[in-house]
Amino acid sequence: MEVYIRHLEKVLRRYVQRLQWLLSGPVLCSRTWYRWSTDRGVMMTAAPGSRRLFGTVLESKVCILLDTSGSMGPYLQQVKTELVLLIWEQLRKRCDSFNLLSFAESLQSWQDTLVETTDAACHEAMQWVTHLQAEGSTSILQALLKAFSFHDLEGLYLLTDGKPDTSCSLVLNEVQRLREKRDVKVHTISLNCSDRAAVEFLRKLASFTGGRYHCPVGEDTLSRMCGLLTKGFINENDPTLPPFEGDDLRRLAQEITKARSFLWQAQSFRSQLQKKNDAEPKVTLS
């Protein structure tokens, strides 16, 4: 039982490490977290990350689709900042080739095709990002059609704050037609999780293509998570995790909840065994 409990605690520490990695952002980069991590053998870097907004990039040949319609105005500057982080933190390190595509009433493609991920290309992409502006409607379908035309494409990462300006079913049907010829995963990122119709569309689009739906965690939740991560979720009285919208965080939270229940059950069994052993009379051999 002691060995089992030690293994469960180790699993929980790994889960917490993964949760911190997925939530990487300046709010969680504190000395408190660093002390908790090093004390328990978990080494983390205290640096902002692009995964909080964009999730994790999985494929090696990708295109980022960025909504620059008028409704994106309040978010665009922060999105541009985190897109630059994404270029250097994930695309440069993990991808063989990439492209960027912004969409509103019309499309703006950084390059005509996917290009090799080099330092020079990343610098050029970063400069292109700085000139993006928000205006017009949300032509998601046109953006998807254009992106699917890129040779060797493996994954699309679509960031938007709303529904398309055309029928949602039309977009899904067109993507189904495109995927009959090319196995491209569409990962979706929502900046407006309160728009349930838009969230449902993006969930369907991601699930339909074998991709993942991602919704960034808000600043208030991040602040609360800092305290939760410091505790480590080990004790039964520790607070529960908040509900997550995005697929990765939601699944990880489910695993953490399951591991915590197993740990508490094992601790209860251990306590009962200890009481039973203490209550049994000691037999001595004469």
PDB file of N, CA and C in Angstrom, residues 128-186:
ATOM      1  N   TRP A 128       5.662  40.363 -40.445  1.00  0.00           N
ATOM      2  CA  TRP A 128       4.348  40.330 -41.094  1.00  0.00           C
ATOM      3  C   TRP A 128       3.234  40.435 -40.051  1.00  0.00           C
ATOM      4  N   VAL A 129       3.401  39.765 -38.935  1.00  0.00           N
ATOM      5  CA  VAL A 129       2.392  39.769 -37.876  1.00  0.00           C
ATOM      6  C   VAL A 129       2.175  41.174 -37.331  1.00  0.00           C
ATOM      7  N   THR A 130       3.231  41.952 -37.191  1.00  0.00           N
ATOM      8  CA  THR A 130       3.110  43.279 -36.572  1.00  0.00           C
ATOM      9  C   THR A 130       2.219  44.222 -37.373  1.00  0.00           C
ATOM     10  N   HIS A 131       2.007  43.961 -38.658  1.00  0.00           N
ATOM     11  CA  HIS A 131       1.220  44.859 -39.501  1.00  0.00           C
ATOM     12  C   HIS A 131      -0.253  44.440 -39.611  1.00  0.00           C
ATOM     13  N   LEU A 132      -0.654  43.396 -38.935  1.00  0.00           N
ATOM     14  CA  LEU A 132      -2.044  42.939 -39.019  1.00  0.00           C
ATOM     15  C   LEU A 132      -2.989  43.934 -38.348  1.00  0.00           C
ATOM     16  N   GLN A 133      -4.160  44.130 -38.957  1.00  0.00           N
ATOM     17  CA  GLN A 133      -5.181  45.023 -38.403  1.00  0.00           C
ATOM     18  C   GLN A 133      -6.536  44.318 -38.438  1.00  0.00           C
ATOM     19  N   ALA A 134      -7.437  44.756 -37.545  1.00  0.00           N
ATOM     20  CA  ALA A 134      -8.759  44.130 -37.435  1.00  0.00           C
ATOM     21  C   ALA A 134      -9.808  44.957 -38.155  1.00  0.00           C
ATOM     22  N   GLU A 135     -10.502  44.318 -39.103  1.00  0.00           N
ATOM     23  CA  GLU A 135     -11.599  44.983 -39.810  1.00  0.00           C
ATOM     24  C   GLU A 135     -12.352  43.952 -40.654  1.00  0.00           C
ATOM     25  N   GLY A 136     -13.650  44.214 -40.874  1.00  0.00           N
ATOM     26  CA  GLY A 136     -14.424  43.369 -41.773  1.00  0.00           C
ATOM     27  C   GLY A 136     -15.105  42.195 -41.093  1.00  0.00           C
ATOM     28  N   SER A 137     -15.570  41.248 -41.909  1.00  0.00           N
ATOM     29  CA  SER A 137     -16.335  40.094 -41.445  1.00  0.00           C
ATOM     30  C   SER A 137     -15.420  38.894 -41.223  1.00  0.00           C
ATOM     31  N   THR A 138     -16.031  37.690 -41.058  1.00  0.00           N
ATOM     32  CA  THR A 138     -15.275  36.499 -40.665  1.00  0.00           C
ATOM     33  C   THR A 138     -15.403  35.415 -41.734  1.00  0.00           C
ATOM     34  N   SER A 139     -14.520  35.421 -42.695  1.00  0.00           N
ATOM     35  CA  SER A 139     -14.603  34.479 -43.823  1.00  0.00           C
ATOM     36  C   SER A 139     -13.817  33.200 -43.529  1.00  0.00           C
ATOM     37  N   ILE A 140     -14.313  32.418 -42.580  1.00  0.00           N
ATOM     38  CA  ILE A 140     -13.618  31.194 -42.171  1.00  0.00           C
ATOM     39  C   ILE A 140     -13.532  30.189 -43.311  1.00  0.00           C
ATOM     40  N   LEU A 141     -14.619  30.037 -44.072  1.00  0.00           N
ATOM     41  CA  LEU A 141     -14.627  29.041 -45.134  1.00  0.00           C
ATOM     42  C   LEU A 141     -13.556  29.332 -46.172  1.00  0.00           C
ATOM     43  N   GLN A 142     -13.449  30.591 -46.604  1.00  0.00           N
ATOM     44  CA  GLN A 142     -12.434  30.949 -47.593  1.00  0.00           C
ATOM     45  C   GLN A 142     -11.024  30.679 -47.058  1.00  0.00           C
ATOM     46  N   ALA A 143     -10.827  30.950 -45.765  1.00  0.00           N
ATOM     47  CA  ALA A 143      -9.518  30.705 -45.160  1.00  0.00           C
ATOM     48  C   ALA A 143      -9.188  29.215 -45.157  1.00  0.00           C
ATOM     49  N   LEU A 144     -10.161  28.382 -44.822  1.00  0.00           N
ATOM     50  CA  LEU A 144      -9.932  26.943 -44.816  1.00  0.00           C
ATOM     51  C   LEU A 144      -9.663  26.407 -46.221  1.00  0.00           C
ATOM     52  N   LEU A 145     -10.421  26.891 -47.192  1.00  0.00           N
ATOM     53  CA  LEU A 145     -10.206  26.456 -48.576  1.00  0.00           C
ATOM     54  C   LEU A 145      -8.797  26.809 -49.044  1.00  0.00           C
ATOM     55  N   LYS A 146      -8.353  28.011 -48.725  1.00  0.00           N
ATOM     56  CA  LYS A 146      -7.006  28.434 -49.113  1.00  0.00           C
ATOM     57  C   LYS A 146      -5.942  27.588 -48.420  1.00  0.00           C
ATOM     58  N   ALA A 147      -6.118  27.372 -47.109  1.00  0.00           N
ATOM     59  CA  ALA A 147      -5.108  26.629 -46.354  1.00  0.00           C
ATOM     60  C   ALA A 147      -5.003  25.181 -46.826  1.00  0.00           C
ATOM     61  N   PHE A 148      -6.135  24.568 -47.169  1.00  0.00           N
ATOM     62  CA  PHE A 148      -6.101  23.182 -47.634  1.00  0.00           C
ATOM     63  C   PHE A 148      -5.363  23.049 -48.965  1.00  0.00           C
ATOM     64  N   SER A 149      -5.161  24.146 -49.652  1.00  0.00           N
ATOM     65  CA  SER A 149      -4.447  24.088 -50.933  1.00  0.00           C
ATOM     66  C   SER A 149      -2.934  24.020 -50.757  1.00  0.00           C
ATOM     67  N   PHE A 150      -2.436  24.260 -49.555  1.00  0.00           N
ATOM     68  CA  PHE A 150      -0.989  24.233 -49.321  1.00  0.00           C
ATOM     69  C   PHE A 150      -0.485  22.796 -49.363  1.00  0.00           C
ATOM     70  N   HIS A 151       0.531  22.565 -50.157  1.00  0.00           N
ATOM     71  CA  HIS A 151       1.090  21.226 -50.338  1.00  0.00           C
ATOM     72  C   HIS A 151       1.749  20.740 -49.052  1.00  0.00           C
ATOM     73  N   ASP A 152       1.577  19.445 -48.742  1.00  0.00           N
ATOM     74  CA  ASP A 152       2.189  18.767 -47.590  1.00  0.00           C
ATOM     75  C   ASP A 152       1.616  19.195 -46.238  1.00  0.00           C
ATOM     76  N   LEU A 153       0.560  19.972 -46.236  1.00  0.00           N
ATOM     77  CA  LEU A 153      -0.015  20.437 -44.976  1.00  0.00           C
ATOM     78  C   LEU A 153      -0.503  19.254 -44.125  1.00  0.00           C
ATOM     79  N   GLU A 154      -0.213  19.321 -42.808  1.00  0.00           N
ATOM     80  CA  GLU A 154      -0.653  18.274 -41.886  1.00  0.00           C
ATOM     81  C   GLU A 154      -1.632  18.782 -40.828  1.00  0.00           C
ATOM     82  N   GLY A 155      -1.460  20.032 -40.401  1.00  0.00           N
ATOM     83  CA  GLY A 155      -2.310  20.545 -39.340  1.00  0.00           C
ATOM     84  C   GLY A 155      -2.621  22.020 -39.507  1.00  0.00           C
ATOM     85  N   LEU A 156      -3.881  22.379 -39.207  1.00  0.00           N
ATOM     86  CA  LEU A 156      -4.314  23.778 -39.219  1.00  0.00           C
ATOM     87  C   LEU A 156      -4.674  24.203 -37.804  1.00  0.00           C
ATOM     88  N   TYR A 157      -4.332  25.433 -37.458  1.00  0.00           N
ATOM     89  CA  TYR A 157      -4.666  25.982 -36.145  1.00  0.00           C
ATOM     90  C   TYR A 157      -5.467  27.258 -36.372  1.00  0.00           C
ATOM     91  N   LEU A 158      -6.775  27.146 -36.168  1.00  0.00           N
ATOM     92  CA  LEU A 158      -7.719  28.213 -36.489  1.00  0.00           C
ATOM     93  C   LEU A 158      -8.095  28.971 -35.220  1.00  0.00           C
ATOM     94  N   LEU A 159      -7.735  30.251 -35.154  1.00  0.00           N
ATOM     95  CA  LEU A 159      -8.063  31.093 -34.003  1.00  0.00           C
ATOM     96  C   LEU A 159      -9.098  32.128 -34.415  1.00  0.00           C
ATOM     97  N   THR A 160     -10.222  32.164 -33.687  1.00  0.00           N
ATOM     98  CA  THR A 160     -11.290  33.099 -33.994  1.00  0.00           C
ATOM     99  C   THR A 160     -12.062  33.428 -32.727  1.00  0.00           C
ATOM    100  N   ASP A 161     -12.900  34.472 -32.806  1.00  0.00           N
ATOM    101  CA  ASP A 161     -13.726  34.835 -31.652  1.00  0.00           C
ATOM    102  C   ASP A 161     -15.214  34.629 -31.929  1.00  0.00           C
ATOM    103  N   GLY A 162     -15.554  33.972 -33.031  1.00  0.00           N
ATOM    104  CA  GLY A 162     -16.972  33.815 -33.333  1.00  0.00           C
ATOM    105  C   GLY A 162     -17.242  32.809 -34.423  1.00  0.00           C
ATOM    106  N   LYS A 163     -18.477  32.803 -34.887  1.00  0.00           N
ATOM    107  CA  LYS A 163     -18.906  31.899 -35.947  1.00  0.00           C
ATOM    108  C   LYS A 163     -18.506  32.462 -37.310  1.00  0.00           C
ATOM    109  N   PRO A 164     -18.541  31.629 -38.349  1.00  0.00           N
ATOM    110  CA  PRO A 164     -18.253  32.123 -39.695  1.00  0.00           C
ATOM    111  C   PRO A 164     -19.389  33.001 -40.203  1.00  0.00           C
ATOM    112  N   ASP A 165     -19.115  33.787 -41.242  1.00  0.00           N
ATOM    113  CA  ASP A 165     -20.152  34.634 -41.828  1.00  0.00           C
ATOM    114  C   ASP A 165     -21.036  33.861 -42.800  1.00  0.00           C
ATOM    115  N   THR A 166     -20.770  32.552 -42.941  1.00  0.00           N
ATOM    116  CA  THR A 166     -21.630  31.673 -43.747  1.00  0.00           C
ATOM    117  C   THR A 166     -22.215  30.597 -42.837  1.00  0.00           C
ATOM    118  N   SER A 167     -23.019  29.706 -43.378  1.00  0.00           N
ATOM    119  CA  SER A 167     -23.636  28.642 -42.608  1.00  0.00           C
ATOM    120  C   SER A 167     -22.577  27.720 -41.997  1.00  0.00           C
ATOM    121  N   CYS A 168     -22.737  27.387 -40.715  1.00  0.00           N
ATOM    122  CA  CYS A 168     -21.800  26.484 -40.054  1.00  0.00           C
ATOM    123  C   CYS A 168     -21.816  25.110 -40.711  1.00  0.00           C
ATOM    124  N   SER A 169     -23.007  24.634 -41.083  1.00  0.00           N
ATOM    125  CA  SER A 169     -23.113  23.328 -41.737  1.00  0.00           C
ATOM    126  C   SER A 169     -22.423  23.328 -43.095  1.00  0.00           C
ATOM    127  N   LEU A 170     -22.459  24.475 -43.791  1.00  0.00           N
ATOM    128  CA  LEU A 170     -21.766  24.578 -45.071  1.00  0.00           C
ATOM    129  C   LEU A 170     -20.262  24.415 -44.877  1.00  0.00           C
ATOM    130  N   VAL A 171     -19.724  25.059 -43.853  1.00  0.00           N
ATOM    131  CA  VAL A 171     -18.289  24.949 -43.574  1.00  0.00           C
ATOM    132  C   VAL A 171     -17.929  23.502 -43.268  1.00  0.00           C
ATOM    133  N   LEU A 172     -18.711  22.837 -42.414  1.00  0.00           N
ATOM    134  CA  LEU A 172     -18.426  21.450 -42.048  1.00  0.00           C
ATOM    135  C   LEU A 172     -18.517  20.525 -43.261  1.00  0.00           C
ATOM    136  N   ASN A 173     -19.490  20.755 -44.129  1.00  0.00           N
ATOM    137  CA  ASN A 173     -19.629  19.921 -45.331  1.00  0.00           C
ATOM    138  C   ASN A 173     -18.453  20.114 -46.277  1.00  0.00           C
ATOM    139  N   GLU A 174     -18.009  21.354 -46.419  1.00  0.00           N
ATOM    140  CA  GLU A 174     -16.870  21.629 -47.305  1.00  0.00           C
ATOM    141  C   GLU A 174     -15.596  21.007 -46.756  1.00  0.00           C
ATOM    142  N   VAL A 175     -15.412  21.085 -45.453  1.00  0.00           N
ATOM    143  CA  VAL A 175     -14.226  20.475 -44.840  1.00  0.00           C
ATOM    144  C   VAL A 175     -14.266  18.960 -45.010  1.00  0.00           C
ATOM    145  N   GLN A 176     -15.455  18.366 -44.881  1.00  0.00           N
ATOM    146  CA  GLN A 176     -15.586  16.929 -45.116  1.00  0.00           C
ATOM    147  C   GLN A 176     -15.170  16.568 -46.537  1.00  0.00           C
ATOM    148  N   ARG A 177     -15.587  17.391 -47.498  1.00  0.00           N
ATOM    149  CA  ARG A 177     -15.212  17.146 -48.888  1.00  0.00           C
ATOM    150  C   ARG A 177     -13.702  17.254 -49.073  1.00  0.00           C
ATOM    151  N   LEU A 178     -13.096  18.249 -48.443  1.00  0.00           N
ATOM    152  CA  LEU A 178     -11.660  18.442 -48.565  1.00  0.00           C
ATOM    153  C   LEU A 178     -10.878  17.290 -47.928  1.00  0.00           C
ATOM    154  N   ARG A 179     -11.375  16.800 -46.818  1.00  0.00           N
ATOM    155  CA  ARG A 179     -10.657  15.739 -46.106  1.00  0.00           C
ATOM    156  C   ARG A 179     -10.792  14.385 -46.789  1.00  0.00           C
ATOM    157  N   GLU A 180     -11.681  14.249 -47.720  1.00  0.00           N
ATOM    158  CA  GLU A 180     -11.746  13.019 -48.498  1.00  0.00           C
ATOM    159  C   GLU A 180     -10.502  12.859 -49.377  1.00  0.00           C
ATOM    160  N   LYS A 181      -9.861  13.975 -49.666  1.00  0.00           N
ATOM    161  CA  LYS A 181      -8.659  13.959 -50.497  1.00  0.00           C
ATOM    162  C   LYS A 181      -7.382  14.129 -49.675  1.00  0.00           C
ATOM    163  N   ARG A 182      -7.497  14.845 -48.531  1.00  0.00           N
ATOM    164  CA  ARG A 182      -6.303  15.123 -47.734  1.00  0.00           C
ATOM    165  C   ARG A 182      -6.627  14.980 -46.250  1.00  0.00           C
ATOM    166  N   ASP A 183      -5.780  14.251 -45.539  1.00  0.00           N
ATOM    167  CA  ASP A 183      -5.983  14.023 -44.102  1.00  0.00           C
ATOM    168  C   ASP A 183      -5.299  15.139 -43.319  1.00  0.00           C
ATOM    169  N   VAL A 184      -5.996  16.252 -43.194  1.00  0.00           N
ATOM    170  CA  VAL A 184      -5.472  17.414 -42.466  1.00  0.00           C
ATOM    171  C   VAL A 184      -6.311  17.620 -41.209  1.00  0.00           C
ATOM    172  N   LYS A 185      -5.667  17.720 -40.065  1.00  0.00           N
ATOM    173  CA  LYS A 185      -6.367  17.971 -38.811  1.00  0.00           C
ATOM    174  C   LYS A 185      -6.571  19.476 -38.627  1.00  0.00           C
ATOM    175  N   VAL A 186      -7.764  19.856 -38.203  1.00  0.00           N
ATOM    176  CA  VAL A 186      -8.067  21.258 -37.926  1.00  0.00           C
ATOM    177  C   VAL A 186      -8.247  21.416 -36.422  1.00  0.00           C
TER     178      VAL A 186
END
